[in-house]
PDB file of C-alpha atoms in Angstrom:
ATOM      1  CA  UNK A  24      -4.783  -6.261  -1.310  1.00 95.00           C
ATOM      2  CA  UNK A  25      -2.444  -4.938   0.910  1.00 97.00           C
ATOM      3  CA  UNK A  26      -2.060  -1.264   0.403  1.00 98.00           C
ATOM      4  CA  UNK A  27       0.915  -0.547   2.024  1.00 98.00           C
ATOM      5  CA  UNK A  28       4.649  -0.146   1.316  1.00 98.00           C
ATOM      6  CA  UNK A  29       6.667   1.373  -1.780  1.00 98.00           C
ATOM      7  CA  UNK A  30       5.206   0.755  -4.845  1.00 98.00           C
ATOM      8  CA  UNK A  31       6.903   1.402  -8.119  1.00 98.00           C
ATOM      9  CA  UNK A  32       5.447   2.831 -10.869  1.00 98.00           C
ATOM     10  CA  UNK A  33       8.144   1.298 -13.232  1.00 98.00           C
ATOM     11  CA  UNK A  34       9.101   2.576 -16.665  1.00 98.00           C
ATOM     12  CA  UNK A  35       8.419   0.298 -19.696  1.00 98.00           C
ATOM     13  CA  UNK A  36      11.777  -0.504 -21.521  1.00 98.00           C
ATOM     14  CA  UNK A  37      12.740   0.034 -25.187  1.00 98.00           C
ATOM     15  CA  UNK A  38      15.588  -1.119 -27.431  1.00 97.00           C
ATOM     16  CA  UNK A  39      17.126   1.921 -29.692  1.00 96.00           C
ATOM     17  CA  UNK A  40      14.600   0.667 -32.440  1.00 95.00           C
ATOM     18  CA  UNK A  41      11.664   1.758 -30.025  1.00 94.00           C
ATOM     19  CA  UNK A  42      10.670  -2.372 -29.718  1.00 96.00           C
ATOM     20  CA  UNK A  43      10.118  -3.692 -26.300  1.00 97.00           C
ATOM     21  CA  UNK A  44      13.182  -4.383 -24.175  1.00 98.00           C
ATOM     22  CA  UNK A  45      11.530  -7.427 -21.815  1.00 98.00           C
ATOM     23  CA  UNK A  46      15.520  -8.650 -20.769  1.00 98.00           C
ATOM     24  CA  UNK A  47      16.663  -5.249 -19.156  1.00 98.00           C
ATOM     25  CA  UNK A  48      12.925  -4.691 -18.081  1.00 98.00           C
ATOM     26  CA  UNK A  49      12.829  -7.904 -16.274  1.00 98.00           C
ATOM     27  CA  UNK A  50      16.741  -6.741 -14.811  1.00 98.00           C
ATOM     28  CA  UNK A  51      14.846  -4.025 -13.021  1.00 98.00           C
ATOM     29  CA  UNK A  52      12.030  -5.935 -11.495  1.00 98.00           C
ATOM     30  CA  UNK A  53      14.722  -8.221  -9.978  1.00 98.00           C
ATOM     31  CA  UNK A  54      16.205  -4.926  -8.618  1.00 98.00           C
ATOM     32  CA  UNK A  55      13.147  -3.795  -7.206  1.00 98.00           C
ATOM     33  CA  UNK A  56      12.188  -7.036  -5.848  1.00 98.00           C
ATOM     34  CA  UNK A  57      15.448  -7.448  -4.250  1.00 98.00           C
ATOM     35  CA  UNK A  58      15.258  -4.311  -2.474  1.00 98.00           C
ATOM     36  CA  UNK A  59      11.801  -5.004  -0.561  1.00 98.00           C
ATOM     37  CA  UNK A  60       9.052  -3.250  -2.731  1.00 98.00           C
ATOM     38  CA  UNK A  61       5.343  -4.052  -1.749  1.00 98.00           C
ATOM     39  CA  UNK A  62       4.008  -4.266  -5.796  1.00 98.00           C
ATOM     40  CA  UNK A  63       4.739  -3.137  -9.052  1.00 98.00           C
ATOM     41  CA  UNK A  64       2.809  -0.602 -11.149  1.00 98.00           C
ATOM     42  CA  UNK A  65       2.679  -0.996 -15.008  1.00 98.00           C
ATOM     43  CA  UNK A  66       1.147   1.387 -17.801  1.00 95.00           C
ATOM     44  CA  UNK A  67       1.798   4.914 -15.474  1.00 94.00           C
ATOM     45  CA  UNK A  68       2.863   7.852 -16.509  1.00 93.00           C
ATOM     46  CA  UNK A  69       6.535   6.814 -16.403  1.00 96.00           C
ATOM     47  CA  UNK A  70       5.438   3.416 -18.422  1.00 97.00           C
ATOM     48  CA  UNK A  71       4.643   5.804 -21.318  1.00 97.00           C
ATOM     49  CA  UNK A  72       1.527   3.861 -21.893  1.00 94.00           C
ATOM     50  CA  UNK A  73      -0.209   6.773 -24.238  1.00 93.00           C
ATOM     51  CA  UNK A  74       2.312   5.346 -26.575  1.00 96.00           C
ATOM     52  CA  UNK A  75       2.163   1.758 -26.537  1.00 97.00           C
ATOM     53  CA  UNK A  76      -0.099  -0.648 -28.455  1.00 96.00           C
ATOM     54  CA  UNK A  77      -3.030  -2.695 -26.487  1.00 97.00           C
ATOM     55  CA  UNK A  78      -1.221  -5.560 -27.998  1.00 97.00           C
ATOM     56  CA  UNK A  79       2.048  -4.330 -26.088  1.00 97.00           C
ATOM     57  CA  UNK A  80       0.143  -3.591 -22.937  1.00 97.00           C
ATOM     58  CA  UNK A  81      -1.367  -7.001 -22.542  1.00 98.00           C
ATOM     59  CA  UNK A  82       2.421  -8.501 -23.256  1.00 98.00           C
ATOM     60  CA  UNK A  83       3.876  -6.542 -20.902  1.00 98.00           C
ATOM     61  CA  UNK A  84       0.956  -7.236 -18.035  1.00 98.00           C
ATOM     62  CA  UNK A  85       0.763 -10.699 -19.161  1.00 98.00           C
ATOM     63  CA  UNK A  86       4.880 -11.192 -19.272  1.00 98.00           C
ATOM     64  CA  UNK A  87       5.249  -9.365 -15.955  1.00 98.00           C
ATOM     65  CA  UNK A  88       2.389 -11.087 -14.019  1.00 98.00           C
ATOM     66  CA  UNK A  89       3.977 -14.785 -14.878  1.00 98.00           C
ATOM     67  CA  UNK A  90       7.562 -13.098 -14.301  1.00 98.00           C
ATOM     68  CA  UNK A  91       6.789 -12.057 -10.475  1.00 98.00           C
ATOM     69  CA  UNK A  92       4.755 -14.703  -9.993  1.00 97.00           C
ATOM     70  CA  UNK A  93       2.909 -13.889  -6.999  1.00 97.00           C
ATOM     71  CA  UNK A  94       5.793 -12.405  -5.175  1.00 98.00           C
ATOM     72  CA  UNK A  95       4.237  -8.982  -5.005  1.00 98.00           C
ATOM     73  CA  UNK A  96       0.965  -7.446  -6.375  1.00 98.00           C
ATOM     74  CA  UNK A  97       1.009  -6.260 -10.118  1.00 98.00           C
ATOM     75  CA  UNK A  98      -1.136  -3.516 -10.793  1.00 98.00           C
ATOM     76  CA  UNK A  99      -1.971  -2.040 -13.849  1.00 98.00           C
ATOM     77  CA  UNK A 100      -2.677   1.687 -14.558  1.00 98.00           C
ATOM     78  CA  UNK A 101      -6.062   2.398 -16.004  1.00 98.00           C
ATOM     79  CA  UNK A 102      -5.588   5.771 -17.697  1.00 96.00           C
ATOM     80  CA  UNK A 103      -8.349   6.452 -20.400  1.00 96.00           C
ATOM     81  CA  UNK A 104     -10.917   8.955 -22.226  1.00 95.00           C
ATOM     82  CA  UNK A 105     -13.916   6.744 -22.603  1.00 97.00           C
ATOM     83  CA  UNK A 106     -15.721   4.619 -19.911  1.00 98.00           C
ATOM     84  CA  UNK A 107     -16.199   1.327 -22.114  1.00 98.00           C
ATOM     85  CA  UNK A 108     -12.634   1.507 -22.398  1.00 98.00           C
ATOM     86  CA  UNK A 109     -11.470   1.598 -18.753  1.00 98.00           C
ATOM     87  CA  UNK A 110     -14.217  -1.247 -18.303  1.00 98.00           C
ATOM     88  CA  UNK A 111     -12.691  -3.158 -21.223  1.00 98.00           C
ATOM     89  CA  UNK A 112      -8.857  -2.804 -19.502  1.00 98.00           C
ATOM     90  CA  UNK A 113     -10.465  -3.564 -15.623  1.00 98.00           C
ATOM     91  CA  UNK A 114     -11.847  -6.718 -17.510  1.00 98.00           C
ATOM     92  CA  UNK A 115      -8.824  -7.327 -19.025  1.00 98.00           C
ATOM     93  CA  UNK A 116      -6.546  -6.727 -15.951  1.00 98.00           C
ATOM     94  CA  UNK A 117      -8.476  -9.732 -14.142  1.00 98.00           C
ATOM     95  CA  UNK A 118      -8.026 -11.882 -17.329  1.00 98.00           C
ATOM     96  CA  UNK A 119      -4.442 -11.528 -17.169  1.00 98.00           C
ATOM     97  CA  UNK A 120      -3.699 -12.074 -13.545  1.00 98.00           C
ATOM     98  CA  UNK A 121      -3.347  -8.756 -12.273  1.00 98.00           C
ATOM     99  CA  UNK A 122      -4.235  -8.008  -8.413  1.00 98.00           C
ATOM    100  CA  UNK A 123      -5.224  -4.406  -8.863  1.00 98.00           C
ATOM    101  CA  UNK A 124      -5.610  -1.074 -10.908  1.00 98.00           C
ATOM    102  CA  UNK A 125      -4.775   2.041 -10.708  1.00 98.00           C
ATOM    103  CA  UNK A 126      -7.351   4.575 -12.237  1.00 98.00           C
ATOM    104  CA  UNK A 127      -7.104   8.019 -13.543  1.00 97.00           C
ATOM    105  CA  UNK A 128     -10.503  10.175 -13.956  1.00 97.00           C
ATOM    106  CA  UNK A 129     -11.275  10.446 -17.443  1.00 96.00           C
ATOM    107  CA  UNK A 130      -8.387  11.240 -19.867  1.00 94.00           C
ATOM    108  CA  UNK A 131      -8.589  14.343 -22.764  1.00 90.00           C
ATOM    109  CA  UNK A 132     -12.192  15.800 -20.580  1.00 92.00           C
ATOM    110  CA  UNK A 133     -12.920  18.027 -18.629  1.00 92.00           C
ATOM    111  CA  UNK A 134     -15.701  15.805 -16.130  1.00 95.00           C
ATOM    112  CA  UNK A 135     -18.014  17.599 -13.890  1.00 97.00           C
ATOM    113  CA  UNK A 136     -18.202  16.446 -10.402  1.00 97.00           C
ATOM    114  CA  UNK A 137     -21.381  14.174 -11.028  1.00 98.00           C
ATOM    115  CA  UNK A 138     -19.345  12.144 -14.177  1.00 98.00           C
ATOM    116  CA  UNK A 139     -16.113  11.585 -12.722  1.00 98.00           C
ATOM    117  CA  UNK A 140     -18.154   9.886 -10.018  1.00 98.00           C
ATOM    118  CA  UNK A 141     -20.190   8.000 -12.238  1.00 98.00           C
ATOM    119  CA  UNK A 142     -17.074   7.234 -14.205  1.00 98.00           C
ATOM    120  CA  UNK A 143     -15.399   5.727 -11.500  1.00 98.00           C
ATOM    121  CA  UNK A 144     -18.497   3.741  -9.967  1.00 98.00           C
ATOM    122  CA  UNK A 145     -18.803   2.215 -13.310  1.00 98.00           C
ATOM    123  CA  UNK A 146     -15.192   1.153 -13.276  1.00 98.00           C
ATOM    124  CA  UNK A 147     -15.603  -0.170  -9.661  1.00 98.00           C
ATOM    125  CA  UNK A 148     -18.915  -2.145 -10.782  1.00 98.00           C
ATOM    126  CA  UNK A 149     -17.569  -3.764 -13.526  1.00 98.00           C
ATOM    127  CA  UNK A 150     -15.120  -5.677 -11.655  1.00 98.00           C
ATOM    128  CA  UNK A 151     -14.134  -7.014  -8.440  1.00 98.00           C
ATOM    129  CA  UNK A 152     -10.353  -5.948  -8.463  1.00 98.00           C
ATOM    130  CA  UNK A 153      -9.429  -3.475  -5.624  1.00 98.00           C
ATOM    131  CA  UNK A 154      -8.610   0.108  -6.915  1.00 98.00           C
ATOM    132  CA  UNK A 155      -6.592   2.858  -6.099  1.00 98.00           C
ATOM    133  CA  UNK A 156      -7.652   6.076  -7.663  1.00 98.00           C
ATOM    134  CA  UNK A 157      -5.142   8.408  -8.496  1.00 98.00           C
ATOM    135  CA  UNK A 158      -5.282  11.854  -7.559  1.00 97.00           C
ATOM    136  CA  UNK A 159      -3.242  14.256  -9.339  1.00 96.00           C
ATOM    137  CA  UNK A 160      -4.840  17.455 -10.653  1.00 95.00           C
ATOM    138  CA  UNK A 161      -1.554  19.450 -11.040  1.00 94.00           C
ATOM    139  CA  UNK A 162      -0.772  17.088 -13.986  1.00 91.00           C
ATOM    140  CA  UNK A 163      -4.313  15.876 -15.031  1.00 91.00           C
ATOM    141  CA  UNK A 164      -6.332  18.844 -14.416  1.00 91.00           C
ATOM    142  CA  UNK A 165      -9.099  16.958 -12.728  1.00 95.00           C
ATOM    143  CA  UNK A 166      -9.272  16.756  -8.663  1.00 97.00           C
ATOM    144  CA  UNK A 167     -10.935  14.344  -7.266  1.00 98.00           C
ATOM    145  CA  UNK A 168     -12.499  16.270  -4.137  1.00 98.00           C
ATOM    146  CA  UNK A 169     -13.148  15.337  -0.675  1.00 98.00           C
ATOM    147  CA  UNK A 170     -17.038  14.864  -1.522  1.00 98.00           C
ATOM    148  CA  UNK A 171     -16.529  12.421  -4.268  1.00 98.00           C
ATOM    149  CA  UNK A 172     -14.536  10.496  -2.125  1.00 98.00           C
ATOM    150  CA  UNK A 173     -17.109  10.710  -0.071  1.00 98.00           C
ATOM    151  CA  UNK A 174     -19.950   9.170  -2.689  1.00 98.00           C
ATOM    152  CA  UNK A 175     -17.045   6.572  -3.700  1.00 98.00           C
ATOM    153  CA  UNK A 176     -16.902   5.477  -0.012  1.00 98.00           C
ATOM    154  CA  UNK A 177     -19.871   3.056  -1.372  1.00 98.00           C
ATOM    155  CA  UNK A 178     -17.587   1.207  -3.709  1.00 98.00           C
ATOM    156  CA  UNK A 179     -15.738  -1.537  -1.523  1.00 98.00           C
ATOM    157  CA  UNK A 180     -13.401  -2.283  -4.508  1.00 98.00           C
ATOM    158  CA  UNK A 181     -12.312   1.677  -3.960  1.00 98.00           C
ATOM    159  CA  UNK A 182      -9.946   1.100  -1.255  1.00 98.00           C
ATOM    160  CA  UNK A 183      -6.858   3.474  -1.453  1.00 98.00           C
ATOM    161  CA  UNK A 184      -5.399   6.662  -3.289  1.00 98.00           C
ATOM    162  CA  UNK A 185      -2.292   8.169  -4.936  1.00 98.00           C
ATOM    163  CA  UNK A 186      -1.970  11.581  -3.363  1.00 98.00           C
ATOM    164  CA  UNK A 187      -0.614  13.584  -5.795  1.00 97.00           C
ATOM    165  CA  UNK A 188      -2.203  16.941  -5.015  1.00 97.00           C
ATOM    166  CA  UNK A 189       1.056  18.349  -3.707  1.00 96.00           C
ATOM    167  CA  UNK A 190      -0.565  19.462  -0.775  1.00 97.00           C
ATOM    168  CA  UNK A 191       0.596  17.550   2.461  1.00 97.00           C
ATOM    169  CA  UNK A 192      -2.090  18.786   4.644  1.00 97.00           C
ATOM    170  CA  UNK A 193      -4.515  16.800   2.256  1.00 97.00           C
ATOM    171  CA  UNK A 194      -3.232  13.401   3.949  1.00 98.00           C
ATOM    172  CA  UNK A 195      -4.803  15.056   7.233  1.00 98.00           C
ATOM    173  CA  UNK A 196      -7.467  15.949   5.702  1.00 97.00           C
ATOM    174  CA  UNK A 197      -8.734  12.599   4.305  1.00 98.00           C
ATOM    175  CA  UNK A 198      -8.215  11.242   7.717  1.00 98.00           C
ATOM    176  CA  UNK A 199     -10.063  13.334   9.578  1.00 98.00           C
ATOM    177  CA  UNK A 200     -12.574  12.955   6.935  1.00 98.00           C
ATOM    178  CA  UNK A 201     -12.984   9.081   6.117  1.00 98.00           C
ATOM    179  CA  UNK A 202     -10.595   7.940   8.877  1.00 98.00           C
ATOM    180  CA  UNK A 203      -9.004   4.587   7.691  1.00 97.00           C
ATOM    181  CA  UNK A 204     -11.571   4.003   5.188  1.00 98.00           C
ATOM    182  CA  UNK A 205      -8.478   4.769   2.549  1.00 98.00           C
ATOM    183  CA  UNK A 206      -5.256   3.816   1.963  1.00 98.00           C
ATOM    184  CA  UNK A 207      -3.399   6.600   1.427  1.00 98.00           C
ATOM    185  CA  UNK A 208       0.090   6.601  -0.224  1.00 98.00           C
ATOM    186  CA  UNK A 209       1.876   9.458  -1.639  1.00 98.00           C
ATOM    187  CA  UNK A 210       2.913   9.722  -5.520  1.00 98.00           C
ATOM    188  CA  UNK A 211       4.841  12.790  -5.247  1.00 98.00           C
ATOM    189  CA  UNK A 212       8.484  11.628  -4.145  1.00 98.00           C
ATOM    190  CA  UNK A 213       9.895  15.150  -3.063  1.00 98.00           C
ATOM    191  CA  UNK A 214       6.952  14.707  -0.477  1.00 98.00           C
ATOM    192  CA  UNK A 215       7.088  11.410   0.271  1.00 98.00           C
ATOM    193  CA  UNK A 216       8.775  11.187   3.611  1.00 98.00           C
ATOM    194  CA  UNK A 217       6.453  14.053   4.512  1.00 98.00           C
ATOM    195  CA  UNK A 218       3.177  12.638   3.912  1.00 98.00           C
ATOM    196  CA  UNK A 219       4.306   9.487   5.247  1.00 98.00           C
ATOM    197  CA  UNK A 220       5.062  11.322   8.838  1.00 98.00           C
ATOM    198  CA  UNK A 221       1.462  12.274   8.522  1.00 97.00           C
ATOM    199  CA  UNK A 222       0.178   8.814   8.531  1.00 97.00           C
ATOM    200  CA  UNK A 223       0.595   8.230   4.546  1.00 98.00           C
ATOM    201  CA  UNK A 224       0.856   3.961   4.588  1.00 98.00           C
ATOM    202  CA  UNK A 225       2.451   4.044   1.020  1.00 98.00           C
ATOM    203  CA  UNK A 226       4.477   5.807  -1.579  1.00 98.00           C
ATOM    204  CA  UNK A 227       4.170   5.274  -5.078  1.00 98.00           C
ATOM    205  CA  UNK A 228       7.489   6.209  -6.371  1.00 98.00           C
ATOM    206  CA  UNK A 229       9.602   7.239  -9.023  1.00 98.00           C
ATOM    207  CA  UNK A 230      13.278   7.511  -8.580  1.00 98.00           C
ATOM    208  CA  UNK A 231      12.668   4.264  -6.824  1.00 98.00           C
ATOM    209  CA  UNK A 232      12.807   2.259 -10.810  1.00 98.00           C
ATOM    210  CA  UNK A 233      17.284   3.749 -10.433  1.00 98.00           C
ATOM    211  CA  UNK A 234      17.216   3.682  -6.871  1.00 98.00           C
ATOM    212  CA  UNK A 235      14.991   1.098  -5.152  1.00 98.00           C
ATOM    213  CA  UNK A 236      17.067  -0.118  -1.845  1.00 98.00           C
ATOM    214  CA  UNK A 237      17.263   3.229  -0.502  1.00 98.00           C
ATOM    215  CA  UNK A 238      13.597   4.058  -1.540  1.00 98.00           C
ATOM    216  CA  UNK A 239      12.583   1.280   0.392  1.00 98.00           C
ATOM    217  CA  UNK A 240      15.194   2.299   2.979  1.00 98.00           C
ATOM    218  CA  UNK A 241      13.529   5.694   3.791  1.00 98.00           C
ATOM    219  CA  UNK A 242       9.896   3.819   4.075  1.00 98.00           C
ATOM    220  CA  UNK A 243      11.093   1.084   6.709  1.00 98.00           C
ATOM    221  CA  UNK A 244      12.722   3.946   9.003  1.00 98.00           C
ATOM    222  CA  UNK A 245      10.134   5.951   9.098  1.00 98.00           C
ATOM    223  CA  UNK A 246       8.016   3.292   9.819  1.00 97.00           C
ATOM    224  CA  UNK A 247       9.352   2.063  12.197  1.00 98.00           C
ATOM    225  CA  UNK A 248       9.751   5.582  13.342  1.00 98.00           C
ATOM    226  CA  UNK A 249      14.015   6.013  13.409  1.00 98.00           C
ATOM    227  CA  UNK A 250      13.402   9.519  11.577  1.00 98.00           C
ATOM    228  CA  UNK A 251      16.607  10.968  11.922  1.00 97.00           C
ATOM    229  CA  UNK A 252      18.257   7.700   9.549  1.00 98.00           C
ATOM    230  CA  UNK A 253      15.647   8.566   7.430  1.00 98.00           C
ATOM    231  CA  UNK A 254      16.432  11.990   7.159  1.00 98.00           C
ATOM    232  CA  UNK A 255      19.756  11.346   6.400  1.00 98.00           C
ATOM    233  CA  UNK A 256      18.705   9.222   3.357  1.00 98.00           C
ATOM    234  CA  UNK A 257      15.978  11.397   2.144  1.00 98.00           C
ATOM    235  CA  UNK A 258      18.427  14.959   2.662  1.00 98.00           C
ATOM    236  CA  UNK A 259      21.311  13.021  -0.218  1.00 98.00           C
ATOM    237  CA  UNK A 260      17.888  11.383  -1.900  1.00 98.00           C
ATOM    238  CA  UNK A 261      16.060  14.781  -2.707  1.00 98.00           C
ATOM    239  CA  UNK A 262      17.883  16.442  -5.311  1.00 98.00           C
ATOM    240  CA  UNK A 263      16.993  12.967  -7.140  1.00 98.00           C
ATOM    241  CA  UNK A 264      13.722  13.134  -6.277  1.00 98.00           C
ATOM    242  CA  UNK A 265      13.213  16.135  -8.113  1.00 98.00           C
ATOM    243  CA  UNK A 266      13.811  14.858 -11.181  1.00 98.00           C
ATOM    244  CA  UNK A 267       9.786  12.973 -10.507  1.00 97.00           C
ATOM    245  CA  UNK A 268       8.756  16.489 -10.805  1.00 95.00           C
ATOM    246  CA  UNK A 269       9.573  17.660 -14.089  1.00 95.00           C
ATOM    247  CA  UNK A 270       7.614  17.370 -17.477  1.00 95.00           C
ATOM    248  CA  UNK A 271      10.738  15.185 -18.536  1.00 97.00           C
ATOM    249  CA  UNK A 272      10.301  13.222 -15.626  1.00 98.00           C
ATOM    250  CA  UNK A 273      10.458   9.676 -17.999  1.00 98.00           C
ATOM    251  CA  UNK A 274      13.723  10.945 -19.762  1.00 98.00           C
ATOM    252  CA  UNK A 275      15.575  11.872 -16.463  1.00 98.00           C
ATOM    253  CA  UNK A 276      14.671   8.805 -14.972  1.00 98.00           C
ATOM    254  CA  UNK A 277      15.537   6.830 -17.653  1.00 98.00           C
ATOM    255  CA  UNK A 278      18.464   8.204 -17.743  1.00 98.00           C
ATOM    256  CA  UNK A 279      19.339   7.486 -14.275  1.00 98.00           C
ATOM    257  CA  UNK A 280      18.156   3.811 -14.369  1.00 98.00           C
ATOM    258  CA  UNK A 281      20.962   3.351 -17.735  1.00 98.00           C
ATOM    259  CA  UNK A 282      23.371   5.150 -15.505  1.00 98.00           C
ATOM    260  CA  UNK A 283      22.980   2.692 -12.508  1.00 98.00           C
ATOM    261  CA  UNK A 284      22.962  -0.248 -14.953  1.00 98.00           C
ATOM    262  CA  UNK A 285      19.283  -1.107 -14.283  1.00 98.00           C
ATOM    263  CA  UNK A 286      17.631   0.162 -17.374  1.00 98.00           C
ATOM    264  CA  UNK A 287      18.200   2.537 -20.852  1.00 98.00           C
ATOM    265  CA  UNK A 288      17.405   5.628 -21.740  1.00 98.00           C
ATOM    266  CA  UNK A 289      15.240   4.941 -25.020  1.00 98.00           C
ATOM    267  CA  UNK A 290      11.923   6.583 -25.203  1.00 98.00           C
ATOM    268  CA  UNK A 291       9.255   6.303 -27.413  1.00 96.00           C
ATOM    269  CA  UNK A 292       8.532  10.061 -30.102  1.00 95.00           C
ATOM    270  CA  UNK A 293       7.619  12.915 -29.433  1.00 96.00           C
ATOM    271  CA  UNK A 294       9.349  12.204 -26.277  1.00 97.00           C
ATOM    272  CA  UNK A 295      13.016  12.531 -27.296  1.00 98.00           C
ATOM    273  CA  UNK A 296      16.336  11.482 -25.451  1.00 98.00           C
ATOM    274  CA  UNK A 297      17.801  14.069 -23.621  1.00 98.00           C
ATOM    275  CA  UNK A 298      20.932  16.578 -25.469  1.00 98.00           C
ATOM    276  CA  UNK A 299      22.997  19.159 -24.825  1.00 98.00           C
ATOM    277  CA  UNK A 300      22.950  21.224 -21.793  1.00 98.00           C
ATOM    278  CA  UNK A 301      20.160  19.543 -20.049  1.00 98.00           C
ATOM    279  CA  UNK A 302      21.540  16.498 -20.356  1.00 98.00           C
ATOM    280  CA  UNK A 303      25.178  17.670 -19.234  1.00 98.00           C
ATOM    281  CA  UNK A 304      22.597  19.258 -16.039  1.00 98.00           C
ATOM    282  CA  UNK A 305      20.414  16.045 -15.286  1.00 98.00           C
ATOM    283  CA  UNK A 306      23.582  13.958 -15.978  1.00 98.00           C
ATOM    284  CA  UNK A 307      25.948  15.869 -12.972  1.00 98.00           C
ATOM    285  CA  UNK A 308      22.592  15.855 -10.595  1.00 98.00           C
ATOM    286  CA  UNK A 309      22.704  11.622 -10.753  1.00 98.00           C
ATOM    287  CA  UNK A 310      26.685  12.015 -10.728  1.00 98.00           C
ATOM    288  CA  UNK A 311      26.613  13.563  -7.534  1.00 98.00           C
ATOM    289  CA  UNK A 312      24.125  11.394  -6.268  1.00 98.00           C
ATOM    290  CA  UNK A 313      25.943   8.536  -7.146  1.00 98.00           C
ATOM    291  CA  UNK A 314      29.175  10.101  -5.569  1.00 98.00           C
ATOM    292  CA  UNK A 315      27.766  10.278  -2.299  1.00 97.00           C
ATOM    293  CA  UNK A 316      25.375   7.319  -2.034  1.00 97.00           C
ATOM    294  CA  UNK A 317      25.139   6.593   1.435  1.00 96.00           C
ATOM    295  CA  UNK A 318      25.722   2.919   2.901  1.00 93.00           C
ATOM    296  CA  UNK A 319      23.013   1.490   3.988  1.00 92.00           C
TER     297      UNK A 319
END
């Protein structure tokens, strides 16, 4: 598994009725594929997996794994309150083709320092996919510290993290701590170009599911270190971007995938489509992106 590059974490789509929309969902994987992403992420946050059915996880895993077949890495989000049941969905992830997961410490608990290690070893042992742990206390209350890491280092199959601490200095941290024994790519995209000038090799994004060339765009320049074309991008990109950080961060970006033609807007209750004046707000914010999209 190679850990590096923009991976979306793409949003699952819905017809009005709230059924699966596989046609527009497949649209934007050819979008994102087209535009140079490294993998594709399914059951995140933005997937609103807490609301789907395990019968319409394993179609959409098992629909998107034959779709790309093999062109990228599908991963699947592991995101769940009981340990038998992230086992049972690492299991399952294998069965169905995927090349990774993405894990969460334990869901709806508040887990001590020894149990989200145990929790995650036991993940790790029961299979021999490579894992990326994601790190985001600010919305999941749990941090995974810098001394778990450190008792996780045993786990081969732990290989990289989502750094969603929202603290840049943490990407400096880890390295001078564990060196290159992580992968480290950022899942906050108002950071992103930030971490990845302080040595971050990927960026789990979110605007990237409406905006995906330029997404990729900023990640090859600064790669390949022409910062100041990057800047350029990510300056127009970030008032985008900060539509990842919001509590509606699956309706505004949503709503910015059906506005770029690449996906719809429908969600699944209690989330709700967005009305009135914050709509009229988050609607002029991707207006004015659109209006100045730069050429790239």
């Amino acid at each position: 598994m190679n850990w590096k590059g923009v991976f979306p974490a793409v949003t699952t789509k819905f017809h009005q009725d709230g059924s699966l929309d596989m046609d527009m969902f497949f649209k934007n994987l050819d979008a994102q594929l087209e535009a140079g992403v490294h993998g594709i992420i399914l059951g995140g946050t933005l997937g609103e997996s807490s609301v789907l059915s395990q019968d319409e996880k394993i179609k959409l895993t098992t629909d998107t794994v034959k779709y790309i077949n093999g062109r990228v890495p599908v991963i699947l989000n592991i995101a769940e309150g009981a340990t038998r049941d992230a086992i049972f969905w690492a299991n399952k992830a294998k069965e169905m083709g995927a090349a990774a997961l993405m894990i969460l410490p334990p869901m709806r608990y508040a887990a001590d320092h020894r149990e989200v290690v145990q929790y995650f070893k036991d993940v790790a042992n029961s299979t021999d996919l490579p894992i990326m742990i994601y790190n985001n206390p600010i919305d999941y209350k749990t941090l995974v510290t810098l001394s778990m890491f450190e008792e996780l280092a045993e786990c081969d199959n732990i290989q990289a993290i989502k750094e969603s601490t929202r603290d840049i200095s943490n990407v400096t941290r880890m390295r001078n701590k564990f060196g290159d024994r992580y992968k480290l790519l950022c899942g906050v995209d108002t950071l992103a170009m930030e971490e990845l000038l302080m040595s971050a090799d990927g960026w789990v994004a979110g605007l990237v599911c409406a905006f995906p060339k330029e997404t990729v765009a900023v990640y090859n320049l600064v790669k390949a270190g022409k910062y100041e074309e990057a800047l350029l991008i990510y300056r127009w990109f970030l008032p985008l971007l900060e539509l990842d950080i919001h509590p509606k961060l699956v309706q505004y970006i949503k709503l910015a995938e059906q506005m770029v033609g690449i996906g719809t807007e429908w969600v699944r209750a209690p989330r709700l489509t967005l009305v009135g004046e914050e709509r009229v707000k988050v609607e002029n914010i991707i207006k004015r992106g659109l209006e100045h999209r730069p050429n790239l």
